[in-house]
Amino acid sequence: MGPRNSNRRTEIGREEHTYCLCRTRLQGFHEVIELPGELMERLKRIAAVMFDNFQKEYSYLVRDLEHIKLPENRQRIETAFATEIFIPLTALMDEAIRRRQLHGDPRFLAQVYGSLVDSFIARADEFNLKNEELAKQLVAFFLRGAA
């Protein structure tokens, strides 16, 4: 076994570690998203939990995800994000559309909301806000816009 095989094993080990970390950090998000309640409260809860859960580790996790090279590991991570966040969030948006609380494509709305929350992870301090207050402001913006 030469150095090339050793490097590949190290890369595989690093990617496996990143996947396990990602899966652990995401575990249980679908349960938070699926908790009952009014739309505004549910969206605030989701954002606040994401802020609390990823407050410090998120930037490291994203940096590590950029180095995932093996297609099977990329797929596993994409599946973990989809299962824990995107699919349940899309279902929430679909439910809100059926209740006439929102309008549009549920996948688009889930992506917009997820991206909005994602862009403020680990940034509450920049606005002198607690995570719950930042979540409240983001949800108000998502539901009402800037007008």
Short mmCIF file of N, CA, C and O in Angstrom, two decimals, residues 1-94:
data_model
loop_
_atom_site.label_atom_id
_atom_site.label_comp_id
_atom_site.label_asym_id
_atom_site.label_seq_id
_atom_site.Cartn_x
_atom_site.Cartn_y
_atom_site.Cartn_z
N MET A 1 0.85 -1.17 0.00
CA MET A 1 0.00 0.00 0.00
C MET A 1 0.90 1.23 0.00
O MET A 1 1.72 1.40 0.87
N GLY A 2 0.73 2.09 -1.00
CA GLY A 2 1.57 3.26 -1.15
C GLY A 2 0.94 4.49 -0.53
O GLY A 2 -0.16 4.45 0.02
N PRO A 3 1.65 5.63 -0.61
CA PRO A 3 1.15 6.87 -0.04
C PRO A 3 -0.15 7.34 -0.67
O PRO A 3 -0.97 7.97 -0.02
N ARG A 4 -0.36 6.99 -1.92
CA ARG A 4 -1.59 7.40 -2.60
C ARG A 4 -2.82 6.78 -1.92
O ARG A 4 -3.83 7.44 -1.71
N ASN A 5 -2.74 5.48 -1.60
CA ASN A 5 -3.85 4.80 -0.91
C ASN A 5 -4.05 5.38 0.49
O ASN A 5 -5.18 5.51 0.95
N SER A 6 -2.97 5.70 1.16
CA SER A 6 -3.06 6.27 2.50
C SER A 6 -3.76 7.63 2.47
O SER A 6 -4.60 7.93 3.31
N ASN A 7 -3.42 8.46 1.48
CA ASN A 7 -4.07 9.76 1.34
C ASN A 7 -5.56 9.61 1.05
O ASN A 7 -6.38 10.36 1.55
N ARG A 8 -5.91 8.63 0.22
CA ARG A 8 -7.31 8.40 -0.11
C ARG A 8 -8.08 7.97 1.13
O ARG A 8 -9.19 8.43 1.36
N ARG A 9 -7.47 7.10 1.94
CA ARG A 9 -8.13 6.66 3.18
C ARG A 9 -8.33 7.85 4.11
O ARG A 9 -9.37 7.98 4.75
N THR A 10 -7.34 8.73 4.19
CA THR A 10 -7.46 9.91 5.04
C THR A 10 -8.58 10.81 4.54
O THR A 10 -9.38 11.31 5.33
N GLU A 11 -8.66 11.01 3.22
CA GLU A 11 -9.71 11.83 2.63
C GLU A 11 -11.08 11.22 2.90
O GLU A 11 -12.01 11.91 3.29
N ILE A 12 -11.20 9.92 2.73
CA ILE A 12 -12.47 9.23 3.00
C ILE A 12 -12.83 9.38 4.47
O ILE A 12 -13.98 9.66 4.81
N GLY A 13 -11.86 9.24 5.35
CA GLY A 13 -12.10 9.39 6.79
C GLY A 13 -12.56 10.78 7.15
O GLY A 13 -13.47 10.97 7.95
N ARG A 14 -11.93 11.78 6.54
CA ARG A 14 -12.31 13.17 6.78
C ARG A 14 -13.73 13.43 6.28
O ARG A 14 -14.52 14.10 6.95
N GLU A 15 -14.04 12.92 5.11
CA GLU A 15 -15.39 13.11 4.56
C GLU A 15 -16.43 12.38 5.41
O GLU A 15 -17.52 12.90 5.63
N GLU A 16 -16.09 11.21 5.88
CA GLU A 16 -17.02 10.46 6.75
C GLU A 16 -17.27 11.24 8.04
O GLU A 16 -18.40 11.34 8.51
N HIS A 17 -16.21 11.80 8.59
CA HIS A 17 -16.33 12.62 9.81
C HIS A 17 -17.25 13.83 9.55
O HIS A 17 -18.12 14.14 10.36
N THR A 18 -17.05 14.49 8.41
CA THR A 18 -17.87 15.66 8.06
C THR A 18 -19.33 15.25 7.91
O THR A 18 -20.24 15.94 8.39
N TYR A 19 -19.57 14.12 7.24
CA TYR A 19 -20.94 13.63 7.08
C TYR A 19 -21.58 13.35 8.44
O TYR A 19 -22.71 13.77 8.70
N CYS A 20 -20.86 12.67 9.32
CA CYS A 20 -21.39 12.34 10.64
C CYS A 20 -21.69 13.61 11.45
O CYS A 20 -22.72 13.70 12.12
N LEU A 21 -20.80 14.60 11.35
CA LEU A 21 -21.02 15.86 12.04
C LEU A 21 -22.27 16.55 11.49
O LEU A 21 -23.12 17.02 12.24
N CYS A 22 -22.39 16.58 10.18
CA CYS A 22 -23.54 17.19 9.53
C CYS A 22 -24.83 16.49 9.94
O CYS A 22 -25.80 17.14 10.32
N ARG A 23 -24.83 15.17 9.87
CA ARG A 23 -26.02 14.40 10.22
C ARG A 23 -26.41 14.66 11.68
O ARG A 23 -27.59 14.84 12.00
N THR A 24 -25.43 14.72 12.57
CA THR A 24 -25.69 14.97 13.98
C THR A 24 -26.28 16.35 14.19
O THR A 24 -27.24 16.52 14.94
N ARG A 25 -25.72 17.37 13.52
CA ARG A 25 -26.20 18.74 13.67
C ARG A 25 -27.62 18.90 13.12
O ARG A 25 -28.39 19.72 13.60
N LEU A 26 -27.96 18.12 12.11
CA LEU A 26 -29.28 18.24 11.48
C LEU A 26 -30.35 17.38 12.15
O LEU A 26 -31.54 17.64 11.98
N GLN A 27 -29.92 16.40 12.90
CA GLN A 27 -30.85 15.43 13.49
C GLN A 27 -31.91 16.13 14.33
O GLN A 27 -31.61 16.95 15.19
N GLY A 28 -33.15 15.85 14.04
CA GLY A 28 -34.27 16.38 14.82
C GLY A 28 -34.89 17.64 14.27
O GLY A 28 -35.92 18.09 14.76
N PHE A 29 -34.27 18.25 13.24
CA PHE A 29 -34.86 19.46 12.68
C PHE A 29 -36.25 19.19 12.13
O PHE A 29 -37.15 20.03 12.28
N HIS A 30 -36.46 18.04 11.48
CA HIS A 30 -37.79 17.77 10.93
C HIS A 30 -38.84 17.76 12.02
O HIS A 30 -39.97 18.20 11.80
N GLU A 31 -38.47 17.31 13.22
CA GLU A 31 -39.43 17.28 14.32
C GLU A 31 -39.83 18.70 14.74
O GLU A 31 -40.99 18.96 15.04
N VAL A 32 -38.86 19.61 14.76
CA VAL A 32 -39.14 21.00 15.09
C VAL A 32 -40.05 21.61 14.03
O VAL A 32 -41.02 22.30 14.35
N ILE A 33 -39.75 21.37 12.77
CA ILE A 33 -40.53 21.93 11.67
C ILE A 33 -41.96 21.39 11.69
O ILE A 33 -42.91 22.11 11.39
N GLU A 34 -42.12 20.14 12.09
CA GLU A 34 -43.44 19.50 12.06
C GLU A 34 -44.28 19.76 13.30
O GLU A 34 -45.45 19.38 13.33
N LEU A 35 -43.73 20.45 14.32
CA LEU A 35 -44.52 20.77 15.51
C LEU A 35 -45.71 21.62 15.10
O LEU A 35 -45.60 22.50 14.25
N PRO A 36 -46.87 21.39 15.71
CA PRO A 36 -48.06 22.16 15.34
C PRO A 36 -47.98 23.60 15.84
O PRO A 36 -47.15 23.93 16.69
N GLY A 37 -48.85 24.43 15.32
CA GLY A 37 -48.93 25.83 15.74
C GLY A 37 -49.29 26.72 14.57
O GLY A 37 -49.43 26.26 13.44
N GLU A 38 -49.44 28.01 14.90
CA GLU A 38 -49.71 29.00 13.86
C GLU A 38 -48.46 29.17 13.00
O GLU A 38 -47.34 29.02 13.48
N LEU A 39 -48.66 29.52 11.74
CA LEU A 39 -47.56 29.64 10.79
C LEU A 39 -46.45 30.55 11.30
O LEU A 39 -45.27 30.17 11.28
N MET A 40 -46.80 31.74 11.77
CA MET A 40 -45.77 32.67 12.23
C MET A 40 -44.95 32.07 13.38
O MET A 40 -43.73 32.17 13.39
N GLU A 41 -45.62 31.44 14.32
CA GLU A 41 -44.91 30.84 15.46
C GLU A 41 -44.02 29.69 15.01
O GLU A 41 -42.90 29.53 15.50
N ARG A 42 -44.51 28.89 14.09
CA ARG A 42 -43.71 27.77 13.59
C ARG A 42 -42.46 28.27 12.87
O ARG A 42 -41.36 27.74 13.09
N LEU A 43 -42.63 29.29 12.03
CA LEU A 43 -41.48 29.82 11.30
C LEU A 43 -40.46 30.45 12.26
O LEU A 43 -39.25 30.29 12.08
N LYS A 44 -40.94 31.16 13.28
CA LYS A 44 -40.03 31.75 14.28
C LYS A 44 -39.27 30.65 15.02
O LYS A 44 -38.07 30.76 15.25
N ARG A 45 -39.98 29.59 15.39
CA ARG A 45 -39.35 28.47 16.10
C ARG A 45 -38.26 27.84 15.25
O ARG A 45 -37.16 27.56 15.73
N ILE A 46 -38.55 27.63 13.97
CA ILE A 46 -37.58 27.02 13.06
C ILE A 46 -36.33 27.88 12.98
O ILE A 46 -35.21 27.39 13.11
N ALA A 47 -36.51 29.18 12.75
CA ALA A 47 -35.36 30.08 12.63
C ALA A 47 -34.55 30.12 13.92
O ALA A 47 -33.32 30.01 13.89
N ALA A 48 -35.24 30.24 15.05
CA ALA A 48 -34.53 30.32 16.33
C ALA A 48 -33.73 29.05 16.61
O ALA A 48 -32.58 29.11 17.07
N VAL A 49 -34.31 27.90 16.31
CA VAL A 49 -33.59 26.63 16.52
C VAL A 49 -32.39 26.54 15.60
O VAL A 49 -31.31 26.11 16.01
N MET A 50 -32.55 26.98 14.36
CA MET A 50 -31.41 26.97 13.44
C MET A 50 -30.32 27.91 13.94
O MET A 50 -29.14 27.58 13.92
N PHE A 51 -30.71 29.09 14.40
CA PHE A 51 -29.72 30.03 14.93
C PHE A 51 -29.00 29.44 16.13
O PHE A 51 -27.78 29.52 16.24
N ASP A 52 -29.76 28.85 17.05
CA ASP A 52 -29.15 28.27 18.26
C ASP A 52 -28.25 27.09 17.92
O ASP A 52 -27.17 26.95 18.47
N ASN A 53 -28.71 26.24 17.02
CA ASN A 53 -27.99 25.01 16.72
C ASN A 53 -26.71 25.25 15.91
O ASN A 53 -25.73 24.54 16.08
N PHE A 54 -26.74 26.22 15.02
CA PHE A 54 -25.60 26.45 14.14
C PHE A 54 -24.82 27.71 14.49
O PHE A 54 -24.00 28.16 13.71
N GLN A 55 -25.07 28.31 15.62
CA GLN A 55 -24.49 29.61 15.94
C GLN A 55 -22.98 29.67 15.74
O GLN A 55 -22.47 30.59 15.15
N LYS A 56 -22.25 28.69 16.21
CA LYS A 56 -20.80 28.75 16.07
C LYS A 56 -20.26 27.74 15.07
O LYS A 56 -19.29 27.99 14.39
N GLU A 57 -20.89 26.59 14.99
CA GLU A 57 -20.36 25.50 14.17
C GLU A 57 -20.65 25.66 12.69
O GLU A 57 -20.03 25.03 11.87
N TYR A 58 -21.61 26.49 12.34
CA TYR A 58 -22.08 26.54 10.95
C TYR A 58 -20.98 26.92 9.97
O TYR A 58 -20.82 26.29 8.94
N SER A 59 -20.20 27.95 10.28
CA SER A 59 -19.17 28.37 9.33
C SER A 59 -18.14 27.27 9.13
O SER A 59 -17.64 27.08 8.03
N TYR A 60 -17.84 26.53 10.19
CA TYR A 60 -16.90 25.42 10.05
C TYR A 60 -17.51 24.29 9.22
O TYR A 60 -16.85 23.68 8.40
N LEU A 61 -18.79 24.03 9.46
CA LEU A 61 -19.48 22.97 8.71
C LEU A 61 -19.51 23.30 7.23
O LEU A 61 -19.20 22.46 6.39
N VAL A 62 -19.85 24.54 6.89
CA VAL A 62 -19.90 24.94 5.48
C VAL A 62 -18.51 24.83 4.86
O VAL A 62 -18.36 24.33 3.75
N ARG A 63 -17.50 25.27 5.58
CA ARG A 63 -16.13 25.17 5.06
C ARG A 63 -15.78 23.71 4.79
O ARG A 63 -15.22 23.39 3.75
N ASP A 64 -16.12 22.83 5.71
CA ASP A 64 -15.83 21.41 5.53
C ASP A 64 -16.62 20.81 4.37
O ASP A 64 -16.11 19.97 3.64
N LEU A 65 -17.85 21.24 4.18
CA LEU A 65 -18.68 20.70 3.10
C LEU A 65 -18.10 21.06 1.73
O LEU A 65 -18.27 20.31 0.78
N GLU A 66 -17.42 22.17 1.65
CA GLU A 66 -16.81 22.58 0.38
C GLU A 66 -15.73 21.62 -0.09
O GLU A 66 -15.40 21.58 -1.26
N HIS A 67 -15.21 20.84 0.85
CA HIS A 67 -14.11 19.92 0.51
C HIS A 67 -14.57 18.49 0.26
O HIS A 67 -13.75 17.61 0.06
N ILE A 68 -15.88 18.26 0.27
CA ILE A 68 -16.40 16.92 0.00
C ILE A 68 -16.25 16.66 -1.49
O ILE A 68 -16.79 17.38 -2.32
N LYS A 69 -15.50 15.64 -1.82
CA LYS A 69 -15.21 15.34 -3.22
C LYS A 69 -15.91 14.08 -3.73
O LYS A 69 -16.29 14.02 -4.88
N LEU A 70 -16.07 13.10 -2.88
CA LEU A 70 -16.67 11.85 -3.31
C LEU A 70 -18.17 12.03 -3.55
O LEU A 70 -18.90 12.48 -2.65
N PRO A 71 -18.64 11.68 -4.74
CA PRO A 71 -20.07 11.88 -5.08
C PRO A 71 -21.01 11.20 -4.09
O PRO A 71 -22.06 11.76 -3.76
N GLU A 72 -20.65 10.03 -3.61
CA GLU A 72 -21.55 9.33 -2.68
C GLU A 72 -21.68 10.08 -1.36
O GLU A 72 -22.73 10.09 -0.74
N ASN A 73 -20.60 10.76 -0.93
CA ASN A 73 -20.69 11.55 0.30
C ASN A 73 -21.48 12.83 0.08
O ASN A 73 -22.22 13.26 0.96
N ARG A 74 -21.31 13.46 -1.08
CA ARG A 74 -22.12 14.64 -1.40
C ARG A 74 -23.60 14.27 -1.38
O ARG A 74 -24.42 15.01 -0.85
N GLN A 75 -23.93 13.11 -1.96
CA GLN A 75 -25.31 12.66 -2.01
C GLN A 75 -25.85 12.39 -0.60
O GLN A 75 -26.99 12.77 -0.29
N ARG A 76 -25.07 11.78 0.24
CA ARG A 76 -25.50 11.51 1.61
C ARG A 76 -25.79 12.80 2.36
O ARG A 76 -26.78 12.90 3.11
N ILE A 77 -24.95 13.80 2.17
CA ILE A 77 -25.14 15.08 2.86
C ILE A 77 -26.36 15.81 2.30
O ILE A 77 -27.18 16.34 3.06
N GLU A 78 -26.52 15.80 0.99
CA GLU A 78 -27.70 16.42 0.38
C GLU A 78 -28.97 15.75 0.87
O GLU A 78 -29.98 16.42 1.13
N THR A 79 -28.94 14.44 1.00
CA THR A 79 -30.09 13.69 1.49
C THR A 79 -30.40 14.07 2.94
O THR A 79 -31.57 14.24 3.31
N ALA A 80 -29.37 14.22 3.76
CA ALA A 80 -29.57 14.60 5.16
C ALA A 80 -30.22 15.97 5.25
O ALA A 80 -31.18 16.17 6.02
N PHE A 81 -29.73 16.95 4.48
CA PHE A 81 -30.33 18.29 4.47
C PHE A 81 -31.76 18.22 3.97
O PHE A 81 -32.66 18.85 4.54
N ALA A 82 -32.01 17.47 2.91
CA ALA A 82 -33.36 17.37 2.35
C ALA A 82 -34.32 16.74 3.35
O ALA A 82 -35.43 17.25 3.58
N THR A 83 -33.91 15.64 3.96
CA THR A 83 -34.77 14.90 4.88
C THR A 83 -35.08 15.69 6.14
O THR A 83 -36.21 15.68 6.62
N GLU A 84 -34.09 16.37 6.67
CA GLU A 84 -34.27 17.06 7.95
C GLU A 84 -34.81 18.48 7.81
O GLU A 84 -35.47 18.97 8.71
N ILE A 85 -34.52 19.15 6.69
CA ILE A 85 -34.93 20.55 6.59
C ILE A 85 -35.82 20.81 5.37
O ILE A 85 -36.96 21.27 5.51
N PHE A 86 -35.32 20.55 4.18
CA PHE A 86 -36.01 21.03 2.99
C PHE A 86 -37.37 20.36 2.75
O PHE A 86 -38.36 21.05 2.49
N ILE A 87 -37.46 19.05 2.85
CA ILE A 87 -38.73 18.36 2.61
C ILE A 87 -39.78 18.75 3.66
O ILE A 87 -40.91 19.12 3.30
N PRO A 88 -39.44 18.74 4.97
CA PRO A 88 -40.44 19.18 5.95
C PRO A 88 -40.82 20.66 5.81
O PRO A 88 -41.98 21.03 5.99
N LEU A 89 -39.85 21.51 5.46
CA LEU A 89 -40.14 22.92 5.27
C LEU A 89 -41.04 23.13 4.05
O LEU A 89 -41.97 23.96 4.08
N THR A 90 -40.81 22.37 3.01
CA THR A 90 -41.68 22.43 1.82
C THR A 90 -43.10 21.99 2.19
O THR A 90 -44.08 22.60 1.74
N ALA A 91 -43.23 20.96 3.01
CA ALA A 91 -44.55 20.50 3.45
C ALA A 91 -45.26 21.58 4.27
O ALA A 91 -46.47 21.79 4.11
N LEU A 92 -44.51 22.28 5.11
CA LEU A 92 -45.08 23.38 5.89
C LEU A 92 -45.59 24.48 4.96
O LEU A 92 -46.69 25.01 5.13
N MET A 93 -44.80 24.83 3.96
CA MET A 93 -45.20 25.86 3.00
C MET A 93 -46.44 25.41 2.22
O MET A 93 -47.36 26.20 1.98
N ASP A 94 -46.47 24.15 1.84
CA ASP A 94 -47.62 23.61 1.11
C ASP A 94 -48.88 23.69 1.97
O ASP A 94 -49.95 24.07 1.49
#
